[in-house]
Short mmCIF file of C-alpha atoms in Angstrom, two decimals:
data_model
loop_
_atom_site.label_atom_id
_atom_site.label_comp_id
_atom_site.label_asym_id
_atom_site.label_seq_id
_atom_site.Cartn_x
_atom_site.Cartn_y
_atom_site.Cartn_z
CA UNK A 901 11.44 -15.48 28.54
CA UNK A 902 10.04 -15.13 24.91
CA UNK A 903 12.26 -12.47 23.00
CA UNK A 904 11.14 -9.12 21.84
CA UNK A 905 9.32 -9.77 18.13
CA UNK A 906 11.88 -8.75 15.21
CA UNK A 907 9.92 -6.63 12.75
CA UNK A 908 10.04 -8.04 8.86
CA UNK A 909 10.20 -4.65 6.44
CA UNK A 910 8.49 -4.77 3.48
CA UNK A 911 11.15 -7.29 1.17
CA UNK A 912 12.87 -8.21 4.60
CA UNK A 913 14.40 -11.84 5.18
CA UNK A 914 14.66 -12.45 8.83
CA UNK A 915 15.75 -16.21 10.57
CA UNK A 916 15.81 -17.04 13.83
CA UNK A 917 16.55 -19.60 16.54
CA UNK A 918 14.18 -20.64 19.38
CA UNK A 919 12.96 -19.19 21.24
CA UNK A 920 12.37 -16.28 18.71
CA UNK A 921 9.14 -14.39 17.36
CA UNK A 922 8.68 -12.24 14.16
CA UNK A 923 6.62 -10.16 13.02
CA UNK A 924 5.38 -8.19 9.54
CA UNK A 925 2.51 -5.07 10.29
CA UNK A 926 0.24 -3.73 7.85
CA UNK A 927 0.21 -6.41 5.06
CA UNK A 928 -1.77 -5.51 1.89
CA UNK A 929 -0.91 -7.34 -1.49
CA UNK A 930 2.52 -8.38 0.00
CA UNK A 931 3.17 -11.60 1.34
CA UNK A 932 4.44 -12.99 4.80
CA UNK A 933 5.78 -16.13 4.37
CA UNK A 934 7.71 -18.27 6.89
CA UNK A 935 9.44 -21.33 6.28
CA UNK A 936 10.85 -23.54 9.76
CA UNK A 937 11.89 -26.71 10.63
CA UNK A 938 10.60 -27.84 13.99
CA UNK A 939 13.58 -30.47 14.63
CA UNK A 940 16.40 -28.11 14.76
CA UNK A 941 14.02 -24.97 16.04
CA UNK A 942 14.67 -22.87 13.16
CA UNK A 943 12.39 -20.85 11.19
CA UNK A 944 12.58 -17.71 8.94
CA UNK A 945 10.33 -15.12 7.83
CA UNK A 946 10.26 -13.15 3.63
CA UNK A 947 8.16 -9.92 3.39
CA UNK A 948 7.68 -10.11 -0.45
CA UNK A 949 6.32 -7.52 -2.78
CA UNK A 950 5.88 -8.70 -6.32
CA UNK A 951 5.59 -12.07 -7.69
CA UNK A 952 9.21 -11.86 -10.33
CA UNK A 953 12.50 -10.81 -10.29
CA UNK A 954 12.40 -11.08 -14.33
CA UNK A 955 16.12 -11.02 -13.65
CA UNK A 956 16.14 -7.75 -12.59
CA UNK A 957 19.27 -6.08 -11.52
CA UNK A 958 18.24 -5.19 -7.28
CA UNK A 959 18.92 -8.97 -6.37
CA UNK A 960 20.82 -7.07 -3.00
CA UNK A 961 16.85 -7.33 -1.72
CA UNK A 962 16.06 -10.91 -2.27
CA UNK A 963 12.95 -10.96 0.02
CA UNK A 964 11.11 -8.59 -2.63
CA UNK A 965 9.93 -11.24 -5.09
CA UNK A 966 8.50 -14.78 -4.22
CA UNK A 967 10.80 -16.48 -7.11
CA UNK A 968 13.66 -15.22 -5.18
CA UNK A 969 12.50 -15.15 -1.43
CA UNK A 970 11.85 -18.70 -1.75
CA UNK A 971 14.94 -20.38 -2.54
CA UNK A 972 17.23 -17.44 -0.05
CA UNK A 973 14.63 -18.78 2.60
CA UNK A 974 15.79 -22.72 2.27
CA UNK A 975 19.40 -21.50 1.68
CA UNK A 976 19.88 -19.43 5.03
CA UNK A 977 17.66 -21.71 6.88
CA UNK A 978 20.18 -24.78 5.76
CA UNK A 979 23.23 -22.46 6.37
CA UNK A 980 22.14 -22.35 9.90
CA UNK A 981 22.12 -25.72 10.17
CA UNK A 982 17.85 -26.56 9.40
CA UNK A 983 16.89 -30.41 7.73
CA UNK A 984 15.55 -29.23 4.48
CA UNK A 985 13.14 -32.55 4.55
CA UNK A 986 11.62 -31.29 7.56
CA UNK A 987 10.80 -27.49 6.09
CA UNK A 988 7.52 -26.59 6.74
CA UNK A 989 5.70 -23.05 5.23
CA UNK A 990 2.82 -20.76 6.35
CA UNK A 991 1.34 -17.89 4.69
CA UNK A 992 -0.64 -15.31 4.71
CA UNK A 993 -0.94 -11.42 2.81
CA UNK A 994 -1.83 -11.14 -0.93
CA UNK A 995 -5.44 -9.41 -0.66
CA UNK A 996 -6.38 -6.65 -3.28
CA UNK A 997 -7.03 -3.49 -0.75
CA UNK A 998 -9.30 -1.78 -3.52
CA UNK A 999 -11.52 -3.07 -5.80
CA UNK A 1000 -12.25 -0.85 -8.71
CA UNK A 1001 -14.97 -2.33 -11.52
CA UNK A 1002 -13.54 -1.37 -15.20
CA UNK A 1003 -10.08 -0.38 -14.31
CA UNK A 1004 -7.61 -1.20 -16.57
CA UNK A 1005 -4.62 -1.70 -14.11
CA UNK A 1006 -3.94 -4.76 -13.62
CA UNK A 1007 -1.65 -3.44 -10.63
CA UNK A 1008 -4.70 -3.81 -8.04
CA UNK A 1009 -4.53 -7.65 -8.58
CA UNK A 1010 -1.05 -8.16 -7.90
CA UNK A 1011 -1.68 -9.53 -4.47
CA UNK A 1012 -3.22 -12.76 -5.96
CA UNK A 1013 -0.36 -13.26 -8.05
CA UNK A 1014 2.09 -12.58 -5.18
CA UNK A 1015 0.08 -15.87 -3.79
CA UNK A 1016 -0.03 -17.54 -6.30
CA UNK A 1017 3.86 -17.35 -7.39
CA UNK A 1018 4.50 -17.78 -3.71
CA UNK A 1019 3.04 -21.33 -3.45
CA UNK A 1020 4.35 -22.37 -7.08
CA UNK A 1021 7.89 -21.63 -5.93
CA UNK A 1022 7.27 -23.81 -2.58
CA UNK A 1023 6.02 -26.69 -4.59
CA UNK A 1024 8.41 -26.59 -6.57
CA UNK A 1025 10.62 -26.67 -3.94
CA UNK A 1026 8.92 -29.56 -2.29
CA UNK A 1027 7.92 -27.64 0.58
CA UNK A 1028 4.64 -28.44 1.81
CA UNK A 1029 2.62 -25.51 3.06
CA UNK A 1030 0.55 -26.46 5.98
CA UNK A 1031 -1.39 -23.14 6.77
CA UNK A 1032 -2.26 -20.18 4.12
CA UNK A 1033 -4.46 -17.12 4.46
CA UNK A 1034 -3.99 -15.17 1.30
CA UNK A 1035 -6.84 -13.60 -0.73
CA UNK A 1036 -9.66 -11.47 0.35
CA UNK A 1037 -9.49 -7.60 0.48
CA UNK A 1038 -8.20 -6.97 3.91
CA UNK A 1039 -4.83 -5.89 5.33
CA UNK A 1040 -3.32 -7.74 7.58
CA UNK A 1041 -0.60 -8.42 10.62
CA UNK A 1042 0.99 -11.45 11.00
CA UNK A 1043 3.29 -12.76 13.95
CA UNK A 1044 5.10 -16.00 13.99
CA UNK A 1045 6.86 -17.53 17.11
CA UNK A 1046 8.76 -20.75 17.49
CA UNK A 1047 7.14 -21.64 20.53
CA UNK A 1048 4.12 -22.89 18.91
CA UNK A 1049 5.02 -22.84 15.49
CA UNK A 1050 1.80 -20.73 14.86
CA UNK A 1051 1.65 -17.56 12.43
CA UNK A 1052 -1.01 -15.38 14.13
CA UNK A 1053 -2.95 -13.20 11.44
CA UNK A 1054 -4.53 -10.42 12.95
CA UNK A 1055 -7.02 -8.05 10.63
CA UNK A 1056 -8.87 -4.73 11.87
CA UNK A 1057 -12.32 -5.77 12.50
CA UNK A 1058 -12.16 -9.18 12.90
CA UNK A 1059 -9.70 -9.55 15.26
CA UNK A 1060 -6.73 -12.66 15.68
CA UNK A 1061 -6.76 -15.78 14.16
CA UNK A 1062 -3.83 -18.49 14.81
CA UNK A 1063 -3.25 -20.81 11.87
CA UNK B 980 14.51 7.29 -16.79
CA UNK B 981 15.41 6.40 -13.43
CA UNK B 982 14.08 7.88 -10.39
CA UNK B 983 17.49 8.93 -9.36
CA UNK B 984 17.69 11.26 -12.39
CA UNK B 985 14.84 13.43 -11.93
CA UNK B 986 16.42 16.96 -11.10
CA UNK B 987 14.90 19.96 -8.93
CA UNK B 988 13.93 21.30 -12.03
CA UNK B 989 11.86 17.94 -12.57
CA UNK B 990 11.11 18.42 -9.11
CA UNK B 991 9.61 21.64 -9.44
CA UNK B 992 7.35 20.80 -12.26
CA UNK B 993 6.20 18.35 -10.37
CA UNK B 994 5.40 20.59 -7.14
CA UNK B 995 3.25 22.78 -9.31
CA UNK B 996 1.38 20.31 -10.61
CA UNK B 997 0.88 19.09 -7.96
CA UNK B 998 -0.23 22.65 -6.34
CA UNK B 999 -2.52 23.25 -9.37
CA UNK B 1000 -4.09 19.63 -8.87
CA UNK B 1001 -4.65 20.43 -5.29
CA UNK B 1002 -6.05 23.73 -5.44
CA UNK B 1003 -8.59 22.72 -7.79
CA UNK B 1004 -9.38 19.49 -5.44
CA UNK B 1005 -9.37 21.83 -2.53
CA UNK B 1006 -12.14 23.82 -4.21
CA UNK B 1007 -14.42 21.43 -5.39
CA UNK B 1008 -14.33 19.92 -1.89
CA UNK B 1009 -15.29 23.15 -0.39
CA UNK B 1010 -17.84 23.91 -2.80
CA UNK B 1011 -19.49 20.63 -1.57
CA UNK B 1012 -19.23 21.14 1.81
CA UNK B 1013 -19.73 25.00 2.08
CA UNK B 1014 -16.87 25.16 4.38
CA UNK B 1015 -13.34 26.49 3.20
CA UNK B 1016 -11.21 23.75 2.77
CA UNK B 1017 -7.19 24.33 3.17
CA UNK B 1018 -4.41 23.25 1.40
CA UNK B 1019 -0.88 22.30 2.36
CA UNK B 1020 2.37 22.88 1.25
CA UNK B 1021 2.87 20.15 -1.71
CA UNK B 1022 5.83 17.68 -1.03
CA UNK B 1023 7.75 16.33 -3.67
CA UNK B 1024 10.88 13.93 -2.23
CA UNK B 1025 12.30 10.58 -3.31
CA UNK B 1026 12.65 8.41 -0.81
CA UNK B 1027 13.18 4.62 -0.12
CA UNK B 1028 10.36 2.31 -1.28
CA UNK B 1029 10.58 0.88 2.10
CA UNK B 1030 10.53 3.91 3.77
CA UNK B 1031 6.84 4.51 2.70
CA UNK B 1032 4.87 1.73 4.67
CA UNK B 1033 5.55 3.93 8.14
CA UNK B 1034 6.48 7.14 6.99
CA UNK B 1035 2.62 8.81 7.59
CA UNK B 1036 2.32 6.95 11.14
CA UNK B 1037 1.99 3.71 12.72
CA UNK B 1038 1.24 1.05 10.18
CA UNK B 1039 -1.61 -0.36 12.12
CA UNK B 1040 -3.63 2.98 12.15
CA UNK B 1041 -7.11 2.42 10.94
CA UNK B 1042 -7.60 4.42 7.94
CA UNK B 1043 -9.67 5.67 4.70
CA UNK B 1044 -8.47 5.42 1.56
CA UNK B 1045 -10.23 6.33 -1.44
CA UNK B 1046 -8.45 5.14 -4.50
CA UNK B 1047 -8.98 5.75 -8.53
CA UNK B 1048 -6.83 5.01 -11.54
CA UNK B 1049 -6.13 7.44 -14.24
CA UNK B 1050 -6.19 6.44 -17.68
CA UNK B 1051 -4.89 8.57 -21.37
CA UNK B 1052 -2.01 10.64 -21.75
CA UNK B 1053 -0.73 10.57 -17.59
CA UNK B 1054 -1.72 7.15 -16.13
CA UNK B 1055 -1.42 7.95 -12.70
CA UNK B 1056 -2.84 6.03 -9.55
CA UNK B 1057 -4.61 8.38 -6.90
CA UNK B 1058 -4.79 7.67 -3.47
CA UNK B 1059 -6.73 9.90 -0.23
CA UNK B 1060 -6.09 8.78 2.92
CA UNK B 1061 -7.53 10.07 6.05
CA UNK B 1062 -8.07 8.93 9.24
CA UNK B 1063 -11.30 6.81 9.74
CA UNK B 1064 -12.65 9.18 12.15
CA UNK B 1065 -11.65 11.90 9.99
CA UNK B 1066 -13.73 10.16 7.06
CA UNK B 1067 -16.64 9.66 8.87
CA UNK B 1068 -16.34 13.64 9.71
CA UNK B 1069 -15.98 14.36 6.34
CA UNK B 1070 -18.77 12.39 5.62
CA UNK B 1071 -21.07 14.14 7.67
CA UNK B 1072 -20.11 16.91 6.88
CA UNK B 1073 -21.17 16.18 3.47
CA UNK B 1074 -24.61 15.47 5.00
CA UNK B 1075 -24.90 18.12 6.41
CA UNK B 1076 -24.26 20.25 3.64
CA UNK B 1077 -26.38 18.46 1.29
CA UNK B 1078 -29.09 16.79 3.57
CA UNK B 1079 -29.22 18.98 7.20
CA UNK B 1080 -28.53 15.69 8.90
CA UNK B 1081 -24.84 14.09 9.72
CA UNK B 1082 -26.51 10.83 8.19
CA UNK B 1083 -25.39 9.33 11.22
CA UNK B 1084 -28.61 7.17 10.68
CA UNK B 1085 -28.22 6.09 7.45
CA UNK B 1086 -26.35 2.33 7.04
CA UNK B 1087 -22.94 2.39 6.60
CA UNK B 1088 -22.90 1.42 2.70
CA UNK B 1089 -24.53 4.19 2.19
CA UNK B 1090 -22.32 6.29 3.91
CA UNK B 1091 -19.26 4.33 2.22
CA UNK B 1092 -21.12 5.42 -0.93
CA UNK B 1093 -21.11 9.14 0.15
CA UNK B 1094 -17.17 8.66 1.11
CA UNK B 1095 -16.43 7.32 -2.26
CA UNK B 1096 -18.38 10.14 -4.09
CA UNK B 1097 -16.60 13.01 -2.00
CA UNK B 1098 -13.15 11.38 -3.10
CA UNK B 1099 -14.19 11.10 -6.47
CA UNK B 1100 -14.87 15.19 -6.52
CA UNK B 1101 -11.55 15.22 -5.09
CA UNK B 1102 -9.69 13.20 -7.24
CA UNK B 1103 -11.13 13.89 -10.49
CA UNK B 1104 -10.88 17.70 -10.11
CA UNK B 1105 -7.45 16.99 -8.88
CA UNK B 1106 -6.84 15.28 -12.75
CA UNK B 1107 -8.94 17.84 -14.18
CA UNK B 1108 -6.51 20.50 -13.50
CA UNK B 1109 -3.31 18.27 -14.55
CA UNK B 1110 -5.34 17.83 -18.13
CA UNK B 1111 -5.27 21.02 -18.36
CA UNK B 1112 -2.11 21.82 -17.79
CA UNK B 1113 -1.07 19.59 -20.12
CA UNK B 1114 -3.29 20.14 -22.90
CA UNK B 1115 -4.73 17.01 -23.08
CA UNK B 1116 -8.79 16.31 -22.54
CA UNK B 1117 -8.42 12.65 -23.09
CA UNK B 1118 -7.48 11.35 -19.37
CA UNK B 1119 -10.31 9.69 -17.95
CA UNK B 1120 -10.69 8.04 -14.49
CA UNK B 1121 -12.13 5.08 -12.94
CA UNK B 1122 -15.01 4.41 -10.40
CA UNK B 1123 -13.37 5.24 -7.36
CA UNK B 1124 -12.43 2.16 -4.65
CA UNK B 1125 -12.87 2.73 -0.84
CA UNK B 1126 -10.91 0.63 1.66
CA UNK B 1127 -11.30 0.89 5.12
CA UNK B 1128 -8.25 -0.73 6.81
CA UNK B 1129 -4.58 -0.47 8.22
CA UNK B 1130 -2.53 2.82 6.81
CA UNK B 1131 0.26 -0.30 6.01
CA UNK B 1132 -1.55 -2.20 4.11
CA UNK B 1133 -2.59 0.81 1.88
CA UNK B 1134 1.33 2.29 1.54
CA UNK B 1135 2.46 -1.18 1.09
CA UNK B 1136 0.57 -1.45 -2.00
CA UNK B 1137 1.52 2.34 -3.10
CA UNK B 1138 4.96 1.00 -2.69
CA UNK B 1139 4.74 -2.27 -4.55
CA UNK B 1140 3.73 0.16 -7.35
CA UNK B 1141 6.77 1.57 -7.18
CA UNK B 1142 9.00 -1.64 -6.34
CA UNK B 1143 8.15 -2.60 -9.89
CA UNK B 1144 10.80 -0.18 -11.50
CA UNK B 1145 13.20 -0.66 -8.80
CA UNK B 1146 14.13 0.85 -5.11
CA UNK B 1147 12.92 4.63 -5.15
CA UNK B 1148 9.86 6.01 -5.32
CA UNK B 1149 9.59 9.79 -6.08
CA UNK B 1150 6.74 10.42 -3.11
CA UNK B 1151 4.05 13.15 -4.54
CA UNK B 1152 1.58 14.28 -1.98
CA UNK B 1153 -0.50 17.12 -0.06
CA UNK B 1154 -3.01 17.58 2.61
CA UNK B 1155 -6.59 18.90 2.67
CA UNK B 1156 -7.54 19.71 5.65
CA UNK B 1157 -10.93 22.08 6.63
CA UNK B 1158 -12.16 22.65 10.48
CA UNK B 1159 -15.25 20.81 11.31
CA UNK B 1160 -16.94 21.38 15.28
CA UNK B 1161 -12.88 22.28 16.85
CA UNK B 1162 -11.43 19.59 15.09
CA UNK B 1163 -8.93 19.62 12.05
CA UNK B 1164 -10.24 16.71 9.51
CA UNK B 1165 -6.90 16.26 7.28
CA UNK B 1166 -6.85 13.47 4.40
CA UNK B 1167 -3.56 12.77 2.43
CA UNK B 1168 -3.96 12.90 -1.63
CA UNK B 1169 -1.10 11.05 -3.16
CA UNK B 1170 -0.14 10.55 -6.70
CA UNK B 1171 1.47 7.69 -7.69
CA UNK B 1172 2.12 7.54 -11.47
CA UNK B 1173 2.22 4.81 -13.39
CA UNK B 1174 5.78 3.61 -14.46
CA UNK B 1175 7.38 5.71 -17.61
CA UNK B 1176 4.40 8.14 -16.65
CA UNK B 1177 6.31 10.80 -15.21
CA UNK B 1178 8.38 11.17 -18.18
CA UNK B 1179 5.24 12.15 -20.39
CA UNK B 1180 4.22 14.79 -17.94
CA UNK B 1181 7.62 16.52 -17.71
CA UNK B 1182 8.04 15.95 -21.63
CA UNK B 1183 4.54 17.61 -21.98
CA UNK B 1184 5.25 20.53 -19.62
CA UNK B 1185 8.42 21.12 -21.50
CA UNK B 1186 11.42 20.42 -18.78
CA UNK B 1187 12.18 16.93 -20.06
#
């Protein structure tokens, strides 16, 4: 029997062990990004807000930013015992909900940037990411299970979409 | 300042801004629709920022939101958020109003045109009334933005706003609500200032 799905709150880290399923609802400019490892049936899932920590002083929320949800992701995931040479990552969030010609906030792009820092910090980690949604201007909920490996990325409208 | 520091007398100041904004928005609505529109009790409250994503119902809820920067002397963000049904009622009622049709018929950009007009009445007599009150005529605000989508998504992004200056976010909003064929449309206005914003509003109306 196939768990009950653990919910990832916004700047959540959540791991688990097969068979396990997790899931983020309601995704706008954040990102959900899991990170697994196939061979020792581990995987773990960041909810991340903003692109950089700058340093800041709330580090006790890792999962916020992508320069800091990336490297807690590889550390738990070897902690529990995952072959870092085997990590995998999937994505999917980062869309700009409202598009608004001439305004000077930046703010409304930050989903593209929560992308963008999100697969500069895998690369640099030498994590290949095998499936990405990002972009676009819809919300979206994603579920990831370890029986398939699959993040499912479900939007209103146009319904469920495995990648 | 930090969000933790804001005291009920900050609080306050806020509230009635808040009411002024929405009394004015509540107005200008009604004199659109030629239907009295009513207010609700402003709420004020600092809360979690990851509090905020579920804390107006299920995060998959299919809403409206209606969104517009402010620019000058209070940079604020302003969000409405209704339910889509209650959009599309608001919509026609607009119609109605101005046309003597729902506008059922017409396509839906047009009608997504007609939503993002009715929230810029809302929202710009909402700022109106905070210029005012703090004696300044140069705030200005953008064309407004209209998502149609999950109530998540849109509170997620109010809250990355906030994530930006650390864990809190000092939640500003009220309802508008007016009776249309037995049913109660309600939409959500929420202010979301800019960071270091609120400081220049409570510094303007003389409690900071």
């Amino acid at each position: 029997m196939m768990e009950k799905a653990q919910h990832v709150g916004m700047a959540d880290i959540v791991l688990v062990k097969h068979p396990g399923k997790m899931v983020s609802l309601g995704l706008g400019s954040c990102i959900g990004l899991v990170i697994y490892d196939e061979s020792t049936k581990l995987a773990a899932m960041a909810h991340i807000m903003l692109p950089e920590s700058r340093g800041g002083k709330d580090n006790t929320k890792p999962g916020k930013f992508a320069d800091t949800a990336v490297p807690t992701l590889i550390d738990m995931l070897v902690k529990a015992g995952a072959k870092r040479e085997k990590f995998k990552a999937k994505m999917a969030g980062g869309s700009q909900m409202f598009n608004v010609p001439g305004s000077k906030s930046g703010f409304l792009a930050v989903g593209a940037r929560n992308a963008e820092e999100t697969e500069k910090r895998l690369k640099q980690s030498g994590i290949k990411l095998v499936a990405s949604d990002t972009g676009g201007n819809r919300g979206r909920s994603v579920e990831f299970s370890t029986e398939d490996w699959i993040l499912v990325v479900k939007t209103l409208g146009t319904g469920k979409q495995g990648i | 300042m930090e969000y933790s520091e804001f005291n009920p007398i900050h609080l306050d100041a806020i509230r009635e801004v808040v009411n002024i904004g929405a009394g004015n928005a509540a107005t200008a609505l009604s004199e659109m629709l030629g239907k009295p529109v009513d207010m609700g009790v402003p709420n004020v409250e600092l809360v979690s920022i990851y509090d905020i994503s579920e804390r107006f119902g299920p995060e998959e809820d299919f809403v409206a939101a209606i969104y517009t920067h402010a620019e000058g002397a209070f940079p604020c963000n302003l969000i409405f958020i209704q339910d889509e049904d209650a959009a599309q009622g608001l919509v026609d009622a607009m119609f109605v109003a101005r046309m003597n049709t729902d506008g059922r018929e017409f396509p839906p950009e047009m009608r997504d045109s007609a939503l993002g007009e009715l929230g810029n009445i809302v929202l710009s007599s909402f700022l109106n009334a905070v210029s005012r009150m703090i004696g300044s005529d140069s705030l200005s605000i953008s064309v407004p933005g209209v998502a149609h989508d999950m109530l998540g998504a849109i509170l997620e992004f109010v809250a990355s706003i906030f994530a930006q200056s650390g864990e809190l976010a000092l939640l500003v909003n009220t309802t508008l609500q007016l009776e249309q064929d037995g049913s109660d449309l309600k939409g959500n206005l929420m202010m979301v200032p800019d960071p270091g914003a609120l400081e220049t509003l409570l510094s303007k109306l003389g409690v900071l």
